[in-house]
Coordinates of C-alpha atoms in Angstrom, one line a residue:
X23 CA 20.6 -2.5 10.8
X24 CA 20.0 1.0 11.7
X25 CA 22.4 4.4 11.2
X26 CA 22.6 6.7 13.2
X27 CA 22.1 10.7 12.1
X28 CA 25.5 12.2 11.8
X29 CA 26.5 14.3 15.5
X30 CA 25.2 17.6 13.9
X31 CA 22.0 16.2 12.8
X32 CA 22.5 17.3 9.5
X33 CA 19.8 15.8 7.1
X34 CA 18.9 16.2 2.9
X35 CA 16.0 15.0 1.8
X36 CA 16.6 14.8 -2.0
X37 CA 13.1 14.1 -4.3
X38 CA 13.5 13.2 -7.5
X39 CA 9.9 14.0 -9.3
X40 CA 9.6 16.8 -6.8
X41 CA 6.6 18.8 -9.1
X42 CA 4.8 15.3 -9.4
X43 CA 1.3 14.4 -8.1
X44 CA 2.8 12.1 -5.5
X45 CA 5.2 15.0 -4.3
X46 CA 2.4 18.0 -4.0
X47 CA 0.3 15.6 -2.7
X48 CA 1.5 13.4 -0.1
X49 CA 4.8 13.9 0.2
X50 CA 5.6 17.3 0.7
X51 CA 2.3 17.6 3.2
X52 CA 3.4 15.2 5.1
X53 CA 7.4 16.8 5.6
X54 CA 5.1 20.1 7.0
X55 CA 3.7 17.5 9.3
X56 CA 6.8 16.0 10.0
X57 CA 8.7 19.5 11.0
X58 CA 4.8 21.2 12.3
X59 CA 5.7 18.4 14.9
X60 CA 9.4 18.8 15.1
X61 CA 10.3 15.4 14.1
X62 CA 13.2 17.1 11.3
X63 CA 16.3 18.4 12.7
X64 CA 16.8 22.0 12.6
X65 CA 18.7 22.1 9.5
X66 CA 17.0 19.3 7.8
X67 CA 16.5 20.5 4.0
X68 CA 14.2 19.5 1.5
X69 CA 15.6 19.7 -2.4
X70 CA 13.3 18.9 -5.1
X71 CA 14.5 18.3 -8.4
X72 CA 12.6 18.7 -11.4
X73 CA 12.5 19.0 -15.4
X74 CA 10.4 22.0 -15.9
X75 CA 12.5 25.0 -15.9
X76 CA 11.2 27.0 -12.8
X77 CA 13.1 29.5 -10.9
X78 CA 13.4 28.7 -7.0
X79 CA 10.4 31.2 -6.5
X80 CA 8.0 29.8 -8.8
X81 CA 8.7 26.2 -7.9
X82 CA 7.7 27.7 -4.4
X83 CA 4.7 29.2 -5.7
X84 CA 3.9 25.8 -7.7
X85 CA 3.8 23.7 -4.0
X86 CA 2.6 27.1 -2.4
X87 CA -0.6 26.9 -4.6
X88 CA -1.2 23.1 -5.1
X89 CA -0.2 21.3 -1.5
X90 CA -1.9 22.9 1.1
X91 CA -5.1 22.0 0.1
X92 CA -3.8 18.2 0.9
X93 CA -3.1 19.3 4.6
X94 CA -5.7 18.9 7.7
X95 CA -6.9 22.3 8.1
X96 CA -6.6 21.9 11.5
X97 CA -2.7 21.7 11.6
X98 CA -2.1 24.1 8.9
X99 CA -0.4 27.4 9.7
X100 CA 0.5 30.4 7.3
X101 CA 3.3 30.9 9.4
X102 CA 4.5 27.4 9.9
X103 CA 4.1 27.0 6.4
X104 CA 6.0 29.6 5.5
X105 CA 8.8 28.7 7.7
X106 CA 8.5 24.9 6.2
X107 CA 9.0 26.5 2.9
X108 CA 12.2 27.8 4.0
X109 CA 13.6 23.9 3.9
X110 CA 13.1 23.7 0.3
X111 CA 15.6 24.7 -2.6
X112 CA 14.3 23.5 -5.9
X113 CA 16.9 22.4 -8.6
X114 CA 15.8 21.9 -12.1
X115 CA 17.7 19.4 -14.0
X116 CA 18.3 16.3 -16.5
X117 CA 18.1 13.4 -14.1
X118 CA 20.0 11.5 -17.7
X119 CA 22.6 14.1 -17.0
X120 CA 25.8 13.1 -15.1
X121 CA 27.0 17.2 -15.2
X122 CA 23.6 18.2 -13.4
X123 CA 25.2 16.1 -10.3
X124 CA 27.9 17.7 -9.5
X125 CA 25.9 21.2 -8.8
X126 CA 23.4 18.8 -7.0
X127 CA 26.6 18.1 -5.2
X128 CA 27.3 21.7 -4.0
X129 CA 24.0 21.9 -2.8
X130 CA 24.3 19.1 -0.5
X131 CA 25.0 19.4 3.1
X132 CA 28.9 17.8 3.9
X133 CA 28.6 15.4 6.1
X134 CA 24.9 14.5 6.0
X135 CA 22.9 11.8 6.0
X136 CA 21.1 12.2 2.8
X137 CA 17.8 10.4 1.6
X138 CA 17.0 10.1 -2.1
X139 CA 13.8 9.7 -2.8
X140 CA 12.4 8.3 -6.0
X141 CA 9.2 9.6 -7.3
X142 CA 9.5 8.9 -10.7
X143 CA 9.2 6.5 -13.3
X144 CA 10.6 3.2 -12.2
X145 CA 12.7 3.4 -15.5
X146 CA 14.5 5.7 -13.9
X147 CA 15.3 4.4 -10.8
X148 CA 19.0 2.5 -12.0
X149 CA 20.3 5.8 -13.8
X150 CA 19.6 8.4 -11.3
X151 CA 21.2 5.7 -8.7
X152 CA 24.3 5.3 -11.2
X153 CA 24.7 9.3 -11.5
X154 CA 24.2 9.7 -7.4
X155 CA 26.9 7.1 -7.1
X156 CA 29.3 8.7 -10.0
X157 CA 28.7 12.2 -8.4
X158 CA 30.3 10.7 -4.9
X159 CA 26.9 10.9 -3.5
X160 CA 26.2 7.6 -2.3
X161 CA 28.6 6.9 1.2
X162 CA 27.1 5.1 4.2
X163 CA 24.7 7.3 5.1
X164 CA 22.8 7.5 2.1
X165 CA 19.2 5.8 2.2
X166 CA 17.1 5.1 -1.2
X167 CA 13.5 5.5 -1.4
X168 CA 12.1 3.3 -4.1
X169 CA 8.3 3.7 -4.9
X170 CA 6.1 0.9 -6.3
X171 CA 5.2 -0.3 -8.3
X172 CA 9.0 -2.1 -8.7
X173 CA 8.9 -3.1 -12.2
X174 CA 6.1 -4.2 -14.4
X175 CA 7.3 -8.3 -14.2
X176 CA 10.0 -10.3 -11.9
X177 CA 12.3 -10.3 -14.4
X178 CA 12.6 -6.3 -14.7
X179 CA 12.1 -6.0 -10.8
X180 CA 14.9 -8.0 -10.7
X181 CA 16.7 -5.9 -13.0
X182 CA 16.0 -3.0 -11.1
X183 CA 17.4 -4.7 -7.7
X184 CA 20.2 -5.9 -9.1
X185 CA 21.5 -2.6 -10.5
X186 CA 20.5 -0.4 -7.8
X187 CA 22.3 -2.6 -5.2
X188 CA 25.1 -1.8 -6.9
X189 CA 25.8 1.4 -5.0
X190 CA 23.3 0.7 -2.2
X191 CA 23.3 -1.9 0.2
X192 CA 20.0 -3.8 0.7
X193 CA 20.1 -2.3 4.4
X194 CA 20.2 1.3 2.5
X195 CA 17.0 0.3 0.0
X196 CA 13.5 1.7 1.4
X197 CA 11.0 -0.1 -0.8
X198 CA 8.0 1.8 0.0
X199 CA 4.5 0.8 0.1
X200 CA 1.9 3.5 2.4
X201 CA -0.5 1.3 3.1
X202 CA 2.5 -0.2 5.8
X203 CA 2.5 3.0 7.2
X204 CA -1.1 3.0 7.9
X205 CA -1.5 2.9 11.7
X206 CA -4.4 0.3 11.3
X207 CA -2.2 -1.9 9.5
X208 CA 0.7 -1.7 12.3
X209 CA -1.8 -2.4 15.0
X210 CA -3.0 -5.6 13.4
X211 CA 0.3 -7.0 14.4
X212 CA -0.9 -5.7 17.5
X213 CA -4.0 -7.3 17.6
X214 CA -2.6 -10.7 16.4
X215 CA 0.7 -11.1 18.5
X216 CA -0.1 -8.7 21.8
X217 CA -3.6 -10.5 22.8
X218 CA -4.0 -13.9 23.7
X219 CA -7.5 -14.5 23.0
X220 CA -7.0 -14.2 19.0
X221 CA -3.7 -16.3 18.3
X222 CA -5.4 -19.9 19.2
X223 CA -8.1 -18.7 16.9
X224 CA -6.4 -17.4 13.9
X225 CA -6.0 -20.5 12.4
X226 CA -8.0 -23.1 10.0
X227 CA -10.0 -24.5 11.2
X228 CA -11.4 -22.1 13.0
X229 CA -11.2 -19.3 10.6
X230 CA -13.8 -19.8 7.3
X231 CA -12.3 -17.5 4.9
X232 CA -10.7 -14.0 4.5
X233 CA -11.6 -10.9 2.4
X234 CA -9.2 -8.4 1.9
X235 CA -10.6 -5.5 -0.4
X236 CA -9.3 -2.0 -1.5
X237 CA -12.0 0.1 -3.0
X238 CA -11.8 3.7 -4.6
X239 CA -13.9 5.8 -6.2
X240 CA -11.9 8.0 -8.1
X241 CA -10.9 6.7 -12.0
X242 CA -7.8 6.9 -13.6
X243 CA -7.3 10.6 -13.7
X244 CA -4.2 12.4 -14.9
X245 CA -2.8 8.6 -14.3
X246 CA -3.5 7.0 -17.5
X247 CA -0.2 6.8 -19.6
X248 CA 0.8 5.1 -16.3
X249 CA -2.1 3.5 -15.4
X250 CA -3.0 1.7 -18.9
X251 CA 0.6 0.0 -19.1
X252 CA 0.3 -1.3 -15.3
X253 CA -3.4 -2.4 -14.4
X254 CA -5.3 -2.9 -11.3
X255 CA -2.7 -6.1 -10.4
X256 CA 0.5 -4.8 -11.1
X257 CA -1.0 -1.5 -9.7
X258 CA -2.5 -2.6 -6.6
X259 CA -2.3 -6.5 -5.9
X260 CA 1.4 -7.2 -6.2
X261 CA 1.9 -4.3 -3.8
X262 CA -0.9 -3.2 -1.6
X263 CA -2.9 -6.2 -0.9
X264 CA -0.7 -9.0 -0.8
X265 CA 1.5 -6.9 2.2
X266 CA -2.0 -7.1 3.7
X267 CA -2.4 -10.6 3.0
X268 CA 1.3 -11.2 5.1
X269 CA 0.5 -9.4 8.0
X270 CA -2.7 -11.5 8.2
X271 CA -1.2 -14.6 7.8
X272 CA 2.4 -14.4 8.8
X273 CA 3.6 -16.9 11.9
X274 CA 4.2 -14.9 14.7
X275 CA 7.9 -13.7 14.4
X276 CA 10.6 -14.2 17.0
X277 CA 11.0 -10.4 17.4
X278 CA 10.2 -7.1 16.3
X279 CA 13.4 -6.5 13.8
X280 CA 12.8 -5.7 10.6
X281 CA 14.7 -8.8 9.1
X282 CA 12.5 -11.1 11.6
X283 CA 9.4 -9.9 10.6
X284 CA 9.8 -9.8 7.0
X285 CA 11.2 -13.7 7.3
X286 CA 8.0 -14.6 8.0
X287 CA 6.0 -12.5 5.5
X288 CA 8.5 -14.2 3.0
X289 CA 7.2 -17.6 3.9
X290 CA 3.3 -16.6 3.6
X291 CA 4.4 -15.4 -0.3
X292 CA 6.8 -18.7 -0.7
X293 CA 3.8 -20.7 0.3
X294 CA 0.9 -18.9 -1.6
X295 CA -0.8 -21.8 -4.2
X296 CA 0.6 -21.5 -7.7
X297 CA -2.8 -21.0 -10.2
X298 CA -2.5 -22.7 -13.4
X299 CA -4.9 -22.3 -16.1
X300 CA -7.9 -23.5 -15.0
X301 CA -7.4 -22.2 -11.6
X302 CA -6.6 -18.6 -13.5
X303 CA -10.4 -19.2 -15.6
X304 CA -12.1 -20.2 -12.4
X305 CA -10.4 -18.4 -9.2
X306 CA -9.9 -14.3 -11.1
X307 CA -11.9 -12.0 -11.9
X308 CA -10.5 -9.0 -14.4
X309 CA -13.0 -5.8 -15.1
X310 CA -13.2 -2.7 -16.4
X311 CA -15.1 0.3 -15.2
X312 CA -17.7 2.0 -18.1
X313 CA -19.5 4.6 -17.8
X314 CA -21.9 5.5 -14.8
X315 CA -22.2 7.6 -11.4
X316 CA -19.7 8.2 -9.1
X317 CA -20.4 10.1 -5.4
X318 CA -23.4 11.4 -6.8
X319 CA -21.6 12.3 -10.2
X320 CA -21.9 11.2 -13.8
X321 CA -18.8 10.2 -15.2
X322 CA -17.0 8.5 -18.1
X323 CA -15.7 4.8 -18.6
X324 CA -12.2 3.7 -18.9
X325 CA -12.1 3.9 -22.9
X326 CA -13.3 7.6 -23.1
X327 CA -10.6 8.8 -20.1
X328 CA -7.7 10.9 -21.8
X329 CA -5.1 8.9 -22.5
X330 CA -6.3 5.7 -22.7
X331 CA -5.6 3.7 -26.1
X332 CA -9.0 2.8 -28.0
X333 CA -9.7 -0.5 -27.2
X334 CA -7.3 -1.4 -23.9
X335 CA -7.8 -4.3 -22.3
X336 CA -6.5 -2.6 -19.2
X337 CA -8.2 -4.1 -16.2
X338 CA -9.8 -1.7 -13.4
X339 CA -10.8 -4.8 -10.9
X340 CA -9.4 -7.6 -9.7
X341 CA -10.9 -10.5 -7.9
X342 CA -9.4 -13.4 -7.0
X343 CA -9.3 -17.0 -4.7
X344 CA -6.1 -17.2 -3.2
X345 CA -4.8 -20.0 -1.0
X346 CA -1.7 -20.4 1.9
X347 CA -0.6 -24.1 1.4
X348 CA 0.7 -24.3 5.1
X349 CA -0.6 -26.4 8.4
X350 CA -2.6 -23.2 9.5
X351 CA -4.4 -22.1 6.4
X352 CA -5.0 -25.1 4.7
X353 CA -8.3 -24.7 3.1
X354 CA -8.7 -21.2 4.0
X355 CA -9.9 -19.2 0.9
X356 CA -8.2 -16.0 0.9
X357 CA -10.2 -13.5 -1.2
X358 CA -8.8 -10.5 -2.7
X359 CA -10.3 -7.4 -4.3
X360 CA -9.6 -4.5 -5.5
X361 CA -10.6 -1.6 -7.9
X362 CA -11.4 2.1 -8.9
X363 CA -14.9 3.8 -9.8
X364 CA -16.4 1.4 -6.9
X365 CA -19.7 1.9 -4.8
X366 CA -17.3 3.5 -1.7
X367 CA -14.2 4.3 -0.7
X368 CA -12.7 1.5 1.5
X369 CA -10.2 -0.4 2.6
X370 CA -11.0 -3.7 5.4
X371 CA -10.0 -7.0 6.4
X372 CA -12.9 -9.2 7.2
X373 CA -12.0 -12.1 9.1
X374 CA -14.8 -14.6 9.3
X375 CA -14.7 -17.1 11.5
X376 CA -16.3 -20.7 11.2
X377 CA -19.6 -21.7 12.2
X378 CA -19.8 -23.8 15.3
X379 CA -20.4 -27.7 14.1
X380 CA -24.0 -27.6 16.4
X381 CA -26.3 -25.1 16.7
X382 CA -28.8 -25.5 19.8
X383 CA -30.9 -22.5 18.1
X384 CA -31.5 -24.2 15.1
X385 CA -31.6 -23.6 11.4
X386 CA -35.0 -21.6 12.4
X387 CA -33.2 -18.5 14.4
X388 CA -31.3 -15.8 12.4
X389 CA -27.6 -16.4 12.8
X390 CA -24.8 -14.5 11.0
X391 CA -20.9 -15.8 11.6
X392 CA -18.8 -13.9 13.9
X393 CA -16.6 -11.6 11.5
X394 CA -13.6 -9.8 12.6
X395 CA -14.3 -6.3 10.9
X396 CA -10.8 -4.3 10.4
X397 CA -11.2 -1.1 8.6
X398 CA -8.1 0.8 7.5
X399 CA -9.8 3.6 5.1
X400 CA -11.4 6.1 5.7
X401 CA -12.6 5.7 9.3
X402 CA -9.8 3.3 11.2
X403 CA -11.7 0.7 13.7
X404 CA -11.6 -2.2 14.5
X405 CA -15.1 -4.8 14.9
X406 CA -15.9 -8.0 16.3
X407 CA -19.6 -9.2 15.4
X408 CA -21.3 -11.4 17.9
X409 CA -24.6 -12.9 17.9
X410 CA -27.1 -11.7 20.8
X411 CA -30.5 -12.4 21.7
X412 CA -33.2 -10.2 20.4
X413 CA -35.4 -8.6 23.9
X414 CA -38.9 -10.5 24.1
X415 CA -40.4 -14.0 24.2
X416 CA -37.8 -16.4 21.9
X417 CA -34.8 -17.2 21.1
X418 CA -34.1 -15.1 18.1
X419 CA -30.9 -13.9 17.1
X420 CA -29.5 -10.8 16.3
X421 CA -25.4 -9.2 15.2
X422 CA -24.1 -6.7 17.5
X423 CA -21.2 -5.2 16.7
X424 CA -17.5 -4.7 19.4
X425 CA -16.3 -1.7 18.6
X426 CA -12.6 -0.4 18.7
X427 CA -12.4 2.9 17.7
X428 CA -9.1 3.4 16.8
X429 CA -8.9 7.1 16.9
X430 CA -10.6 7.6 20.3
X431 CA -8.6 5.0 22.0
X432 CA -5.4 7.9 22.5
X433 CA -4.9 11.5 22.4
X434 CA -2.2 11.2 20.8
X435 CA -1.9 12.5 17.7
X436 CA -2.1 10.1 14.7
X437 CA 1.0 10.7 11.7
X438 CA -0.2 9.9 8.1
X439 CA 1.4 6.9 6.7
X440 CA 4.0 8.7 4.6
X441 CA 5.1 10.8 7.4
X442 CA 5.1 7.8 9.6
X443 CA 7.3 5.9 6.6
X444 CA 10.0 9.0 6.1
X445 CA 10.6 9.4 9.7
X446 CA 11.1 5.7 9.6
X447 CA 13.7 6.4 7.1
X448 CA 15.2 9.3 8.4
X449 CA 15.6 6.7 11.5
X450 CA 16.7 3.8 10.0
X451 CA 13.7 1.7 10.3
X452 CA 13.6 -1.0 8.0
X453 CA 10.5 -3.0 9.2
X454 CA 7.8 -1.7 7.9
X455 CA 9.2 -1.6 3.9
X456 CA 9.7 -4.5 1.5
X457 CA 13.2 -6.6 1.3
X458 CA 14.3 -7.7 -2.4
X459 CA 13.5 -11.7 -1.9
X460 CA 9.9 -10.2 -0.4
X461 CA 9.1 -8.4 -3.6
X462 CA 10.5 -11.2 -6.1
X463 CA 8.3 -13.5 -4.3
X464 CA 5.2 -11.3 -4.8
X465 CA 6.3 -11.1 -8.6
X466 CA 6.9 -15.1 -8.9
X467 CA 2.8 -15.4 -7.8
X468 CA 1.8 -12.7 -10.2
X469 CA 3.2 -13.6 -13.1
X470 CA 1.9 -16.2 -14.2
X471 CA -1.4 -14.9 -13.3
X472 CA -0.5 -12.1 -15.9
X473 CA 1.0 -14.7 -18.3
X474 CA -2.5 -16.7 -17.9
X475 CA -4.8 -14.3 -18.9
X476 CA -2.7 -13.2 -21.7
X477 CA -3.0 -17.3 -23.1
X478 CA -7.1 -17.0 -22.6
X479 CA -7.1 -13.8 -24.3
X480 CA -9.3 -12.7 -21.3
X481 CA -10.9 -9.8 -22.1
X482 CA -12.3 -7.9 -18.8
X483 CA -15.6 -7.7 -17.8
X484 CA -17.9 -4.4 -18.2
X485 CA -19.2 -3.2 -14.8
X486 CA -21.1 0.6 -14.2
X487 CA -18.8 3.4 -12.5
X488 CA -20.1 3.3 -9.1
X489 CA -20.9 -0.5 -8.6
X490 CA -19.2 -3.3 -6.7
X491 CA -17.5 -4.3 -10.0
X492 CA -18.5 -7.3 -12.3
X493 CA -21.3 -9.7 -11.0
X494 CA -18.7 -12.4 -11.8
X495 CA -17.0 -10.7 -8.5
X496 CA -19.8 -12.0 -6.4
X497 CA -20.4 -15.2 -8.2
X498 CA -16.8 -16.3 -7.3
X499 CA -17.4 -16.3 -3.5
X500 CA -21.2 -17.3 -4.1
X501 CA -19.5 -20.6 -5.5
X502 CA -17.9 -20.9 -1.6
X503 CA -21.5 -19.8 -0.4
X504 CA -19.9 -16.6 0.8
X505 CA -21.0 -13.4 -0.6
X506 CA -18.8 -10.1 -0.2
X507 CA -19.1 -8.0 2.9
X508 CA -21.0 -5.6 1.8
X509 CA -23.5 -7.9 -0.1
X510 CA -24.0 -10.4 2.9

C-alpha cells in the first residue's frame, strides 16, 4: 500500500536517538545526500530529539563536528551543508515523558506526513509509540521506522509488534535492515529473476552449496553494553544474513509488490530445517575474538574491551550449516558466517555450482568449480569463475574470472543504503523492509539455536583478532569437503 505526500509536500522527519552513533553516522549523512540531490521536498524538516540538554546551536555544533567526516568528500559542500543544517531543529527531551509531546507537537508541521524514526533502544520502541499516539501524532500519514535488532527473543519481538501495531498499521511499520538497501543486494533479484540463463540453474542439483559471509574488522567499540547482551546472532544472523539467505533462495515472486515479494521470503524462513541438539553440536560454530592484530594494528580481545563483563560468554562469530527443506534446495548446504576483528572487511555470496558428473580432463588437470562470486562490501561486483585452458602444449586448466563491475556499469550515481531506505519511506515503499510474520519466522529458527547452546553450556571458541575466526569454522565445511572462500 503506498501514501501519497500531502498536496504541499510537507514532510517531518522526527529521530528519536538523534545524538546517537547511528544518527551522526549514517543517518543524518545520508539526509545531506538525500536533499544534496534534491530528493526532500523544500520544506522537509529534520527534528532530532535527544536526552542531553543541548541548546539548538550546540546540537548543531555536535553533528557539525562529528558527521561530515562520514560523508564522500566528493559530494560534500560547506555551503550545501550549511543550508542542510537549516532542516534541523533539535528538541531535548524525556522520551518517558507524555508532557514533552505536546511541545513536540507544536513543532510539527500541520498537515504533514511525518516519519518517526527509532534509533534507540528497542525497549523503547512501545512507549515512545504510545506517547506519539497520546500526543495525536499518529494519523494516516505517519510511518514508523523500527531499527534491528527487534527484540532479543520471538517472544519479546512479538511483544514489541503487538504493541506498536496498536497505533500503527502494519502498512505504516518500516522494519529496517541496510543491508536491503544495498544496491548489490537489490540487483541480485535482478540477476536471478531478469536473466534467463541463471533461473534453470539456481536449483539443487545443480547448485553444490552456498556461503553467505559478513566479515568486519572493527571490535565492539563504544557498542559493548549493547553488544554483550545481543551477540553476533541476535546481532547479525537473525537480521542481516538470513534477509540474504531469502533473496538467494526465494521462488520467483508473481510481482514486484512489496507483499508479493516478502510472501515468498516468508516461505524460505517457514521452510529453513529446525536444528536440534545434536544438529546445534555438529552444524554451529560460536567464537570469540582475543587479542591480536587488526589492519596492521595491535589490539585487545573481547574480555579486556570497556564494558564487557569479566568472563562473558558473548559470542563474536558465528558459523553455521543451514538447510531449505523444499523441492529446489534439498540437500543444498547453506553456510553462514559472520563476525568482527576478521582477516578483511567483506560481505559476498558465493554460489558454487556442482561439478559435472564426467570429466573428459581427468582427475590429472587442475579444475576448480564454477562459483558465482557476489560481493556487496566494500567494492560491489559481481563474478562468474569459469575454467579455461592454460596457452601451450596440454590440456591444463586454469579459473578466469567474468567480471561485472557494478559501479562502472552506469553513470548514474549510486545512493547509500540508508538514503536509498528513507526515500523509500518518505515514498511509501514497503518492499525492501521486513513484515511482522517475516521477522517472527526469523526468531522461531533462532531460538532454539540460542536455547541449544545455553543446554550445552557451549562456551565459544578463542580465535586471534585478525583471523578467519575459530579453526572449527573451517572444519565444519571441511566435513562437506568444502573449505571457505577465501581458504579454497
Amino acid at each position: 500500500m503506498t501514501t501519497l505526500l500531502p498536496p504541499a509536500g510537507a514532510l517531518d522527519i522526527v529521530i528519536f536517538g538523534g545524538t546517537g552513533d547511528l544518527s551522526f553516522r549514517k543517518l543524518l549523512p545520508a539526509l545531506y545526500m538525500a536533499h544534496l540531490h534534491e530528493k526532500l521536498s523544500a520544506d522537509a524538516r529534520i527534528i532530532a530529539i535527544g536526552r542531553q540538554d543541548w541548546t539548538h546551536d550546540e546540537y548543531l555544533a555536535f553533528i557539525d563536528s562529528h558527521s561530515p567526516a562520514f560523508i564522500d568528500a566528493s559530494a560534500f559542500s560547506a555551503s550545501d551543508w550549511q543550508h542542510f543544517l537549516a532542516r534541523l531543529t533539535y528538541v531535548s527531551m524525556d522520551v518517558m515523558q507524555g508532557d514533552d509531546y505536546a511541545r513536540l507537537k507544536t513543532l510539527c508541521s500541520q498537515p504533514a506526513l511525518r516519519v518517526f524514526y527509532l534509533a534507540t533502544a528497542p525497549s523503547l520502541f512501545t512507549q515512545i509509540c504510545a506517547r506519539l499516539s497520546d500526543a495525536g501524532l499518529v494519523d494516516a500519514q505517519a510511518r514508523v521506522v523500527l531499527e534491528k535488532p527487534l527484540g532479543t527473543d520471538l517472544a519479546s519481538a512479538r511483544a514489541i509488534n503487538t504493541e506498536v501495531a496498536r497505533y500503527f498499521g502494519e502498512h505504516q511499520i518500516y522494519r529496517i535492515d541496510h543491508y536491503l538497501g544495498k544496491e548489490t543486494v537489490q540487483n541480485l533479484m535482478v540477476l536471478r529473476f531478469g536473466n534467463a540463463i541463471y533461473e534453470p540453474l539456481w536449483r539443487a542439483p545443480y547448485i553444490r552449496s552456498v556461503q553467505i559471509t559478513v566479515a568486519e574488522t572493527v571490535g565492539v567499540g563504544s557498542r559493548a553494553g549493547f553488544y554483550d547482551g545481543a551477540g553476533a546472532m541476535r546481532d547479525m544472523v537473525q537480521n542481516h544474513l538470513l534477509q540474504l539467505l531469502c533473496i538467494v533462495a526465494m521462488e520467483p515472486p508473481i510481482s514486484l509488490d512489496a507483499d508479493d515479494v516478502r510472501d515468498e521470503k516468508l516461505k524460505v524462513l517457514r521452510s529453513l530445517r529446525k536444528m536440534d541438539l545434536a544438529d546445534i553440536k555438529r552444524d554451529t560454530v560460536r567464537g570469540q575474538y582475543t587479542a591480536g592484530a587488526s589492519e596492521g594494528a595491535a589490539v585487545k580481545g573481547y574480555l579486556q574491551e570497556d564494558d564487557v563483563p569479566a568472563g562473558s560468554r558473548t559470542e563474536t562469530f558465528v558459523a553455521l550449516r543451514a538447510h531449505i527443506d523444499n523441492t529446489r534446495w534439498a540437500n543444498v548446504p547453506f553456510f553462514l558466517r559472520t563476525g568482527k576483528r576478521m582477516q578483511q572487511r567483506q560481505s559476498q555470496i558465493i554460489i558454487e555450482f556442482a561439478d559435472q558428473p564426467f570429466s573428459i580432463f581427468g582427475t590429472a588437470a587442475s579444475h576448480e568449480p564454477n562459483r558465482l562470486i557476489i560481493s556487496l562490501q566494500p567494492e560491489e561486483s559481481i563474478h562468474l569463475e569459469m575454467m579455461v585452458k592454460e596457452p601451450g602444449s596440454g590440456m591444463k586448466l586454469h579459473p578466469v574470472k567474468l567480471g561485472l563491475d557494478l559501479q562502472s556499469t552506469s553513470d548514474k550515481r549510486r545512493a547509500e543504503a540508508y538514503e536509498r531506505l528513507l526515500i523509500d519511506v518518505v515514498k511509501g515503499r514497503l518492499t525492501h523492509f521486513m513484515r511482522r510474520d517475516e521477522l517472527e519466522a526469523a526468531w522461531t529458527w533462532i531460538e532454539p539455536i540460542l536455547a541449544g547452546w545455553k543446554a550445552l553450556d557451549d562456551k565459544p571458541r578463542s580465535y586471534s583478532a585478525g583471523t578467519w575466526g575459530p579453526a572449527a569454522s573451517s572444519a565444519l565445511m571441511a566435513r562437506e569437503h568444502l573449505s571457505w572462500f577465501e581458504e579454497a
